[in-house]
Short mmCIF file of C-alpha atoms in Angstrom, two decimals:
data_model
loop_
_atom_site.label_atom_id
_atom_site.label_comp_id
_atom_site.label_asym_id
_atom_site.label_seq_id
_atom_site.Cartn_x
_atom_site.Cartn_y
_atom_site.Cartn_z
CA MET A 19 10.76 23.26 -0.51
CA LEU A 20 8.84 19.88 -0.41
CA LEU A 21 10.71 18.93 -3.67
CA ASP A 22 13.95 20.08 -2.98
CA ALA A 23 14.11 17.75 0.15
CA LEU A 24 12.95 14.93 -1.87
CA MET A 25 15.24 15.31 -4.44
CA ALA A 26 18.34 15.31 -1.85
CA GLY A 27 17.16 12.05 -0.95
CA ASP A 28 15.53 13.49 2.74
CA ARG A 29 13.36 10.34 4.02
CA ARG A 30 11.43 12.66 6.27
CA ALA A 31 10.51 14.57 3.20
CA LEU A 32 9.67 11.06 1.41
CA GLY A 33 7.01 10.08 3.98
CA ARG A 34 5.26 13.35 3.64
CA ALA A 35 5.18 13.89 -0.15
CA ILE A 36 3.41 10.41 -0.11
CA THR A 37 1.00 11.24 2.53
CA LEU A 38 0.35 14.40 0.21
CA ALA A 39 -0.20 12.22 -2.95
CA GLU A 40 -2.51 9.83 -0.97
CA THR A 41 -4.80 13.21 0.24
CA GLY A 42 -4.73 14.62 -3.46
CA GLY A 43 -5.42 17.96 -4.23
CA ASP A 44 -3.78 21.13 -5.71
CA ARG A 45 -0.79 20.80 -3.88
CA ALA A 46 -0.38 16.94 -4.63
CA ALA A 47 -1.34 17.88 -8.48
CA GLU A 48 1.58 20.62 -8.51
CA LEU A 49 4.17 18.46 -6.59
CA GLY A 50 3.28 15.51 -9.56
CA ARG A 51 3.87 17.96 -11.97
CA GLN A 52 6.96 19.04 -10.49
CA ILE A 53 8.71 15.79 -10.05
CA ARG A 54 7.48 14.59 -13.68
CA GLU A 55 11.12 15.59 -15.25
CA HIS A 56 12.79 13.44 -12.71
CA THR A 57 11.19 10.14 -12.97
CA GLY A 58 10.94 7.05 -15.48
CA ASN A 59 14.10 5.76 -14.37
CA ALA A 60 12.48 3.12 -11.68
CA ARG A 61 11.64 -0.38 -12.44
CA VAL A 62 8.26 -1.16 -11.34
CA ILE A 63 7.73 -4.83 -10.15
CA GLY A 64 4.16 -5.74 -9.55
CA VAL A 65 3.33 -8.44 -7.46
CA THR A 66 -0.25 -9.94 -7.18
CA GLY A 67 -2.33 -12.86 -6.38
CA PRO A 68 -5.04 -14.35 -4.20
CA PRO A 69 -4.93 -13.45 -0.45
CA GLY A 70 -2.39 -15.62 1.57
CA ALA A 71 -0.51 -16.84 -1.76
CA GLY A 72 3.04 -15.51 -0.23
CA LYS A 73 2.99 -11.90 -2.01
CA SER A 74 4.49 -10.24 1.20
CA THR A 75 6.84 -13.26 2.34
CA LEU A 76 7.99 -13.00 -1.60
CA THR A 77 8.34 -9.47 -1.39
CA ASN A 78 10.57 -9.81 1.01
CA ARG A 79 12.61 -12.10 -0.38
CA LEU A 80 12.56 -10.29 -3.55
CA ILE A 81 14.07 -6.83 -1.44
CA GLY A 82 16.56 -8.87 -0.22
CA ALA A 83 17.81 -10.48 -3.61
CA LEU A 84 17.73 -7.15 -5.50
CA ARG A 85 19.51 -5.20 -2.36
CA ALA A 86 22.41 -8.21 -2.74
CA GLY A 87 22.74 -6.92 -6.42
CA GLY A 88 23.20 -3.35 -5.00
CA GLN A 89 19.81 -1.77 -6.30
CA SER A 90 17.84 0.59 -4.20
CA VAL A 91 14.33 -0.90 -3.37
CA ALA A 92 10.98 0.85 -2.83
CA VAL A 93 7.86 -0.91 -1.84
CA LEU A 94 4.38 -0.04 -1.79
CA ALA A 95 2.02 -2.55 -0.20
CA VAL A 96 -1.60 -2.10 -0.48
CA ASP A 97 -4.10 -3.30 1.76
CA PRO A 98 -7.95 -3.64 1.58
CA SER A 99 -10.28 -0.91 3.80
CA SER A 100 -12.97 -1.61 5.78
CA PRO A 101 -16.12 -0.81 3.74
CA ILE A 102 -17.99 -0.40 6.90
CA SER A 103 -15.77 2.10 8.63
CA GLY A 104 -13.15 2.75 6.24
CA GLY A 105 -10.36 1.42 8.49
CA ALA A 106 -7.91 -0.87 7.75
CA ILE A 107 -5.12 -3.10 9.39
CA LEU A 108 -1.79 -2.34 7.10
CA GLY A 109 0.35 -5.45 8.19
CA ASP A 110 2.23 -6.14 4.88
CA ARG A 111 5.38 -5.17 6.10
CA LEU A 112 4.57 -7.57 9.04
CA ARG A 113 6.93 -10.03 6.79
CA MET A 114 9.62 -7.60 5.71
CA THR A 115 10.80 -6.47 8.72
CA SER A 116 14.37 -7.47 8.36
CA HIS A 117 14.67 -4.78 5.83
CA THR A 118 13.77 -1.98 8.16
CA ASP A 119 17.09 -0.90 8.93
CA ASP A 120 18.44 -0.68 5.57
CA ASP A 121 18.83 2.70 4.55
CA ASP A 122 18.37 1.95 0.83
CA VAL A 123 15.09 0.31 1.52
CA PHE A 124 11.66 2.18 1.43
CA ILE A 125 8.32 0.44 2.34
CA ARG A 126 5.09 2.42 2.46
CA SER A 127 1.92 0.86 3.26
CA LEU A 128 -1.14 2.17 1.92
CA ALA A 129 -5.04 1.41 2.13
CA ALA A 130 -7.36 0.78 -0.68
CA ARG A 131 -9.26 3.64 0.43
CA GLY A 132 -12.54 2.07 -1.59
CA HIS A 133 -10.48 2.02 -4.87
CA LEU A 134 -10.96 -1.32 -6.52
CA GLY A 135 -8.38 -2.78 -8.85
CA GLY A 136 -6.19 -4.03 -6.46
CA LEU A 137 -4.18 -0.60 -5.87
CA THR A 138 -4.94 2.88 -4.63
CA ALA A 139 -6.24 5.65 -6.46
CA SER A 140 -2.69 7.65 -5.72
CA THR A 141 -0.40 4.68 -6.63
CA PRO A 142 0.63 6.55 -9.98
CA ALA A 143 1.22 9.62 -8.08
CA VAL A 144 3.50 7.58 -5.28
CA ILE A 145 5.42 5.55 -7.92
CA ASP A 146 6.31 8.74 -9.18
CA ILE A 147 7.54 10.18 -5.85
CA LEU A 148 9.73 6.99 -5.21
CA ASP A 149 10.83 7.15 -8.91
CA ALA A 150 11.90 10.88 -8.21
CA GLY A 151 13.20 10.17 -4.59
CA GLY A 152 16.14 7.94 -6.76
CA TYR A 153 14.81 4.22 -5.91
CA GLN A 154 15.82 2.16 -8.75
CA GLN A 155 13.30 -0.68 -8.16
CA VAL A 156 9.75 -0.23 -6.69
CA ILE A 157 7.69 -3.06 -6.21
CA LEU A 158 4.16 -3.07 -6.06
CA GLU A 159 2.43 -5.23 -3.89
CA THR A 160 -1.52 -5.39 -4.63
CA VAL A 161 -4.43 -6.26 -2.21
CA GLY A 162 -5.17 -10.15 -1.86
CA THR A 163 -6.76 -10.19 -5.43
CA GLY A 164 -9.80 -12.39 -6.81
CA GLN A 165 -9.62 -13.10 -10.30
CA SER A 166 -10.12 -9.91 -11.98
CA GLU A 167 -8.02 -7.32 -10.51
CA VAL A 168 -6.19 -6.32 -12.86
CA GLU A 169 -4.83 -2.97 -12.22
CA VAL A 170 -1.32 -4.00 -11.30
CA GLY A 171 -1.05 -4.44 -15.25
CA GLU A 172 -1.95 -1.07 -16.33
CA ILE A 173 1.02 0.30 -13.94
CA ALA A 174 3.74 -2.05 -13.13
CA ASP A 175 6.70 -2.64 -15.72
CA ILE A 176 7.08 -6.39 -14.78
CA ARG A 177 4.15 -8.09 -13.73
CA VAL A 178 4.42 -11.11 -11.05
CA VAL A 179 1.46 -13.26 -10.42
CA VAL A 180 1.48 -15.56 -7.56
CA CYS A 181 -0.52 -18.63 -6.99
CA THR A 182 0.26 -21.72 -4.99
CA PRO A 183 -0.62 -25.68 -5.44
CA GLY A 184 -3.99 -26.88 -5.15
CA MET A 185 -5.88 -23.65 -6.38
CA GLY A 186 -8.35 -25.98 -8.80
CA ASP A 187 -8.66 -27.60 -12.09
CA ASP A 188 -7.42 -26.69 -15.22
CA ILE A 189 -10.21 -24.75 -16.04
CA GLN A 190 -9.72 -22.20 -13.68
CA ALA A 191 -6.32 -21.92 -15.42
CA MET A 192 -7.71 -20.99 -18.36
CA LYS A 193 -10.31 -18.16 -17.35
CA ALA A 194 -9.77 -14.83 -18.19
CA GLY A 195 -8.20 -11.90 -16.12
CA LEU A 196 -5.37 -12.30 -13.22
CA PHE A 197 -3.09 -15.08 -14.88
CA GLU A 198 -3.36 -13.12 -18.39
CA ILE A 199 -1.83 -10.07 -17.46
CA ALA A 200 1.12 -12.22 -16.22
CA ASP A 201 4.64 -12.02 -17.32
CA ILE A 202 5.82 -14.22 -14.74
CA LEU A 203 3.73 -16.88 -12.89
CA VAL A 204 4.81 -17.51 -9.80
CA VAL A 205 4.34 -21.02 -8.23
CA ASN A 206 4.68 -20.29 -4.47
CA LYS A 207 4.67 -22.81 -1.45
CA SER A 208 6.13 -25.43 -4.35
CA ASP A 209 7.31 -27.54 -1.18
CA GLN A 210 3.83 -28.61 -1.14
CA ASP A 211 1.85 -31.65 -2.66
CA GLY A 212 0.64 -30.72 -6.08
CA VAL A 213 2.81 -28.19 -7.49
CA ASP A 214 3.84 -30.13 -10.26
CA GLN A 215 0.30 -30.69 -11.14
CA THR A 216 -0.23 -26.89 -10.77
CA VAL A 217 2.66 -26.23 -13.18
CA ARG A 218 1.18 -28.41 -15.88
CA HIS A 219 -1.99 -26.78 -15.67
CA LEU A 220 -0.26 -23.06 -15.98
CA GLU A 221 1.71 -24.73 -19.00
CA SER A 222 -1.17 -25.97 -20.91
CA MET A 223 -2.99 -22.57 -20.13
CA LEU A 224 0.05 -20.73 -21.88
CA SER A 225 0.17 -23.14 -24.72
CA LEU A 226 -3.02 -22.37 -25.86
CA ARG A 227 -2.34 -18.49 -25.83
CA GLY A 228 -1.85 -17.11 -29.39
CA PRO A 229 1.37 -15.73 -30.63
CA GLU A 230 0.27 -11.81 -30.23
CA HIS A 231 0.91 -12.99 -26.45
CA THR A 232 4.54 -12.89 -24.92
CA ARG A 233 4.46 -15.93 -23.60
CA ALA A 234 4.73 -15.67 -19.43
CA VAL A 235 7.34 -17.89 -17.40
CA ILE A 236 6.50 -20.03 -14.58
CA VAL A 237 8.73 -19.91 -11.57
CA PRO A 238 8.12 -22.10 -8.65
CA THR A 239 9.42 -20.76 -5.43
CA THR A 240 9.33 -21.33 -1.71
CA ALA A 241 9.37 -17.43 -0.33
CA THR A 242 9.13 -18.85 3.34
CA LYS A 243 12.87 -20.76 2.63
CA GLY A 244 14.04 -18.80 0.24
CA ASP A 245 14.11 -21.15 -2.93
CA GLY A 246 13.23 -20.08 -6.50
CA ILE A 247 14.13 -16.49 -5.79
CA ASP A 248 17.39 -16.30 -7.53
CA ASP A 249 15.43 -17.58 -10.46
CA LEU A 250 12.63 -15.11 -10.03
CA LEU A 251 15.10 -12.52 -9.77
CA ASN A 252 16.38 -13.48 -13.56
CA ALA A 253 12.93 -14.29 -15.22
CA ILE A 254 12.13 -10.63 -14.08
CA ASP A 255 15.82 -9.53 -15.44
CA ARG A 256 15.07 -11.06 -18.58
CA CYS A 257 11.42 -9.80 -19.03
CA SER A 258 13.09 -6.25 -18.79
CA THR A 259 14.69 -6.88 -21.66
CA ILE A 260 12.70 -8.22 -23.88
CA LEU A 261 9.81 -5.74 -23.09
CA ASN A 262 9.57 -2.61 -24.83
CA PRO A 263 9.35 -0.23 -21.54
CA ASN A 264 8.90 3.04 -23.47
CA GLU A 265 6.06 1.23 -25.68
CA ARG A 266 4.47 -0.24 -22.68
CA ARG A 267 4.77 3.18 -20.50
CA ARG A 268 2.93 5.36 -23.48
CA ASP A 269 0.07 2.56 -23.81
CA ARG A 270 0.03 2.98 -20.07
CA THR A 271 -0.14 6.69 -19.93
CA ARG A 272 -3.04 6.32 -22.01
CA ARG A 273 -4.60 4.01 -20.18
CA LEU A 274 -3.99 5.68 -16.55
CA LEU A 275 -5.50 9.33 -17.99
CA ALA A 276 -8.59 7.67 -19.56
CA GLY A 277 -9.17 5.89 -16.07
CA ARG A 278 -8.32 9.08 -13.88
CA ALA A 279 -10.56 11.10 -16.33
CA ALA A 280 -13.35 8.54 -15.74
CA GLU A 281 -12.84 8.24 -11.90
CA LEU A 282 -12.94 12.12 -11.86
CA LEU A 283 -16.11 12.20 -14.05
CA ARG A 284 -17.98 9.58 -11.69
CA GLU A 285 -16.76 11.88 -8.20
CA HIS A 286 -18.23 14.87 -9.97
CA LEU A 287 -21.33 13.75 -10.92
CA LEU A 288 -22.13 11.91 -7.67
CA ARG A 289 -20.85 15.12 -5.62
CA HIS A 290 -21.49 18.24 -7.84
CA ASP A 291 -23.89 17.71 -10.50
CA SER A 292 -26.56 16.18 -8.63
CA GLU A 293 -29.09 17.73 -10.64
CA ARG A 294 -28.02 16.82 -14.15
CA LEU A 295 -27.90 13.10 -12.60
CA ASP A 296 -31.52 13.56 -11.11
CA THR A 297 -33.03 14.51 -14.19
CA ALA A 298 -31.07 11.49 -15.97
CA CYS A 299 -32.28 9.48 -13.21
CA ARG A 300 -36.04 10.17 -13.60
CA ALA A 301 -35.55 9.71 -17.03
CA TYR A 302 -34.44 6.31 -16.94
CA GLU A 303 -37.12 5.49 -13.64
CA ASN A 304 -40.16 6.91 -15.86
CA GLY A 305 -39.19 4.26 -18.96
CA GLU A 306 -38.41 7.52 -21.42
CA ARG A 307 -34.58 6.34 -21.61
CA SER A 308 -32.97 3.26 -21.14
CA LEU A 309 -29.95 3.23 -18.57
CA GLU A 310 -27.38 3.12 -21.52
CA GLN A 311 -29.60 6.30 -23.13
CA SER A 312 -29.32 8.16 -19.93
CA ALA A 313 -25.90 7.43 -19.07
CA ARG A 314 -25.27 8.83 -22.89
CA ASP A 315 -27.70 11.84 -22.26
CA LEU A 316 -25.62 12.80 -19.44
CA LEU A 317 -22.25 12.69 -20.88
CA LYS A 318 -24.08 14.55 -24.23
CA LEU A 319 -22.30 11.49 -25.64
CA GLU A 320 -23.50 10.69 -29.42
CA TYR A 321 -24.40 7.36 -30.36
CA PRO A 322 -21.41 5.68 -32.21
CA MET B 14 -8.52 18.42 4.36
CA ASN B 15 -7.92 16.79 7.41
CA THR B 16 -11.42 15.17 7.98
CA GLN B 17 -11.16 13.63 4.95
CA THR B 18 -8.27 11.53 5.05
CA PRO B 19 -8.32 8.41 7.87
CA TYR B 20 -5.64 8.90 10.69
CA ARG B 21 -2.93 6.54 10.40
CA VAL B 22 -1.66 5.20 13.60
CA LEU B 23 1.34 2.56 14.30
CA VAL B 24 0.60 -0.12 16.87
CA THR B 25 3.68 -1.77 17.66
CA LYS B 26 5.81 -3.54 20.80
CA VAL B 27 9.63 -2.88 21.66
CA GLY B 28 11.61 -4.80 23.79
CA LEU B 29 11.47 -8.76 24.24
CA ASP B 30 8.06 -9.54 24.94
CA GLY B 31 6.50 -11.30 22.76
CA HIS B 32 2.45 -10.86 24.14
CA ASP B 33 0.92 -9.15 21.23
CA ARG B 34 -3.02 -9.93 21.72
CA GLY B 35 -3.60 -6.75 23.58
CA SER B 36 -2.08 -4.89 20.74
CA ARG B 37 -4.17 -6.91 18.10
CA ILE B 38 -7.17 -5.87 20.21
CA VAL B 39 -6.25 -2.52 20.02
CA ALA B 40 -5.79 -2.34 16.61
CA ALA B 41 -8.90 -3.76 15.81
CA TYR B 42 -10.49 -1.29 17.87
CA LEU B 43 -8.67 1.60 15.98
CA ARG B 44 -9.54 -0.19 12.47
CA ASP B 45 -13.08 -0.32 13.57
CA ALA B 46 -12.86 3.56 14.22
CA GLY B 47 -11.91 4.32 10.97
CA MET B 48 -8.38 4.70 11.38
CA GLU B 49 -5.71 2.93 9.09
CA VAL B 50 -3.53 0.61 11.57
CA VAL B 51 -0.15 0.01 10.91
CA TYR B 52 0.76 -3.24 12.33
CA THR B 53 4.26 -4.39 13.38
CA PRO B 54 5.11 -7.55 15.15
CA PRO B 55 6.67 -7.38 18.55
CA TRP B 56 10.17 -7.07 19.19
CA GLN B 57 10.78 -3.78 17.37
CA SER B 58 13.75 -1.71 18.56
CA VAL B 59 13.81 1.92 19.16
CA ASP B 60 15.15 2.66 15.58
CA GLN B 61 13.08 0.35 14.25
CA VAL B 62 9.96 2.24 15.12
CA VAL B 63 11.49 5.51 14.27
CA ARG B 64 11.69 4.38 11.08
CA LEU B 65 8.15 2.99 10.91
CA ALA B 66 6.94 6.26 12.44
CA ASN B 67 8.83 8.58 9.42
CA ASP B 68 8.25 6.19 6.85
CA GLU B 69 4.20 5.52 7.29
CA ASP B 70 4.13 8.95 8.01
CA VAL B 71 1.79 8.28 10.93
CA ASP B 72 -0.41 10.83 13.09
CA LEU B 73 0.43 8.79 16.22
CA VAL B 74 2.45 6.00 17.90
CA GLY B 75 0.84 3.47 20.44
CA VAL B 76 3.21 0.88 21.89
CA SER B 77 1.91 -1.78 23.66
CA SER B 78 3.70 -3.43 26.70
CA LEU B 79 2.99 -6.10 29.17
CA SER B 80 5.98 -6.79 31.15
CA THR B 81 8.58 -3.76 32.02
CA ASP B 82 9.20 -2.91 28.33
CA HIS B 83 7.31 0.24 28.89
CA LEU B 84 10.82 1.51 30.65
CA ILE B 85 12.00 1.80 26.77
CA VAL B 86 9.64 4.42 25.98
CA PRO B 87 11.69 7.47 27.51
CA ASP B 88 14.54 6.33 24.50
CA LEU B 89 11.89 6.01 21.97
CA MET B 90 10.77 9.47 22.97
CA GLN B 91 14.19 11.09 22.51
CA ALA B 92 14.89 9.18 19.15
CA LEU B 93 11.62 10.54 18.23
CA ARG B 94 12.76 13.93 18.72
CA LYS B 95 16.06 13.33 16.92
CA ALA B 96 14.55 12.40 14.24
CA ALA B 97 12.30 15.47 14.03
CA LEU B 98 8.88 13.22 14.58
CA GLU B 99 8.62 15.21 18.20
CA HIS B 100 5.22 16.21 16.87
CA VAL B 101 3.69 12.53 16.44
CA PRO B 102 2.15 11.77 20.03
CA VAL B 103 2.75 8.50 21.61
CA VAL B 104 0.52 6.18 24.04
CA VAL B 105 1.27 3.34 26.01
CA GLY B 106 -0.90 0.50 26.85
CA GLY B 107 -0.84 -2.63 28.75
CA ILE B 108 0.71 -2.95 32.53
CA VAL B 109 2.60 -0.04 33.78
CA PRO B 110 2.88 0.23 37.17
CA ASP B 111 1.27 3.50 39.01
CA THR B 112 4.76 4.53 40.52
CA GLU B 113 5.92 4.65 36.79
CA HIS B 114 3.38 6.67 35.41
CA ALA B 115 5.48 9.69 35.77
CA LEU B 116 8.61 8.35 34.58
CA LEU B 117 6.25 8.15 30.90
CA PHE B 118 4.26 11.27 31.00
CA ASP B 119 7.84 13.32 31.76
CA ALA B 120 9.50 11.79 28.83
CA GLY B 121 6.56 13.30 26.58
CA VAL B 122 4.02 10.26 26.40
CA SER B 123 0.43 11.63 25.74
CA ALA B 124 -1.53 9.03 27.28
CA ILE B 125 -1.55 5.53 29.44
CA PHE B 126 -4.11 2.80 28.70
CA GLY B 127 -3.79 0.74 31.92
CA PRO B 128 -5.85 -2.84 32.13
CA GLY B 129 -9.84 -2.17 31.50
CA THR B 130 -9.87 0.95 29.89
CA ALA B 131 -12.71 1.39 27.80
CA ARG B 132 -12.51 1.12 24.20
CA ASP B 133 -14.34 4.37 23.60
CA THR B 134 -12.02 5.90 25.87
CA ILE B 135 -8.65 4.56 23.60
CA VAL B 136 -10.43 5.34 20.65
CA ASN B 137 -11.36 9.30 21.15
CA THR B 138 -8.16 10.04 22.91
CA VAL B 139 -6.36 8.27 19.96
CA ARG B 140 -8.18 10.49 17.63
CA GLN B 141 -7.87 13.62 19.41
CA LEU B 142 -4.42 13.36 19.52
CA ALA B 143 -3.68 12.09 16.03
CA ALA B 144 -5.80 15.04 15.30
CA ALA B 145 -4.11 17.89 17.15
CA ALA B 146 -0.80 16.51 15.72
CA ARG B 147 -1.94 16.50 12.18
CA ASP B 148 -3.12 20.23 12.58
CA ALA B 149 -0.15 21.21 13.90
CA LEU B 150 2.16 19.89 11.33
CA GLU B 151 0.29 21.20 8.65
CA ASN B 152 2.77 21.70 5.77
CA PRO B 153 6.06 21.35 7.12
CA PHE B 154 7.45 21.82 3.75
CA THR B 155 6.04 24.61 2.53
#
């Protein structure tokens, strides 16, 4: 029933199906299996970057640009959950209100619910639902990220990393992590001082990359005014033709599966297999086994 | 399952008034009580609130009102029913004259929080209403 309504474009069903995917469990897993054959058509654009860089404002502009091209657009906007109360303020769509009335735009706010990495545990499942629901473009806006929340790189077809002028010296730009996963580096707030210097730092970082890396494109934007948005969309379209989506998708499925299996294993050990965990703990605390050895004992893994 | 996932509530303002201090405070209360709060700026239309309630699949809608915008709430109740969202409880907070409480309750509003309402009263009422809404909804598509 839910599947039929979803495929028929029922907006109520879409809202409910995402809640189901977020909640998890057997029914969610079964829905995920059923819609699988209807997926693989959406282009997933990941937008990530530090808090306050302008991700939501940029996403808002991107929705407008994609809609002008006649594409239907779904947005998943992730905000952090409180580690103390578990609650969250989901305020990303604050900057996207101009699209609330558009029938071909679907915006959903998600709370990270303790998941690290910038997204939510259910994100891949939710993308599949939007994909099956017929949305051609899915924008995935991460929580405000630090240097190492690179999970969006595992999931998005195109990775847009947003930064701003004056974010530090050129050594910051050289550090490993977020910048490395970018297909497109947006320097937002480019009406501010220091934009030329930031672009230079990023260019010099990119020039040091080996030939095995696809060279990222740098796009200055001022999202509040809408400047540079056409350039950004052009860059996204160009990336879509250069990158091999099938290859990337296969690779991604492998990593998604491995990641999900690791998460399930962790949950299982903590919740349902505490006896074995306790035994391994004691062996470690007694000094009989090292941390690495205890962990391997727990998984019955041989040493490589 | 209902106890495991946090309640999702929409905190919003309809109409032309932009005084959003109250809605911000209540949003923070609910966040600190472990709820996921979809927060919007003021000036939402009735249709926008309906769309938000649907797309965000919230368990409750909270409308903040300072200067007569609560009179729009009966229209909102009707629009929610039309969109098959009649199971979503609506609460109103802010300045609602005593003489107009009946108007809102008759329209289907679940609770009104006037000035000075204790944090616990708001949190507990919202939690109970959201829980009841979720239980009543259980699997509408299966």
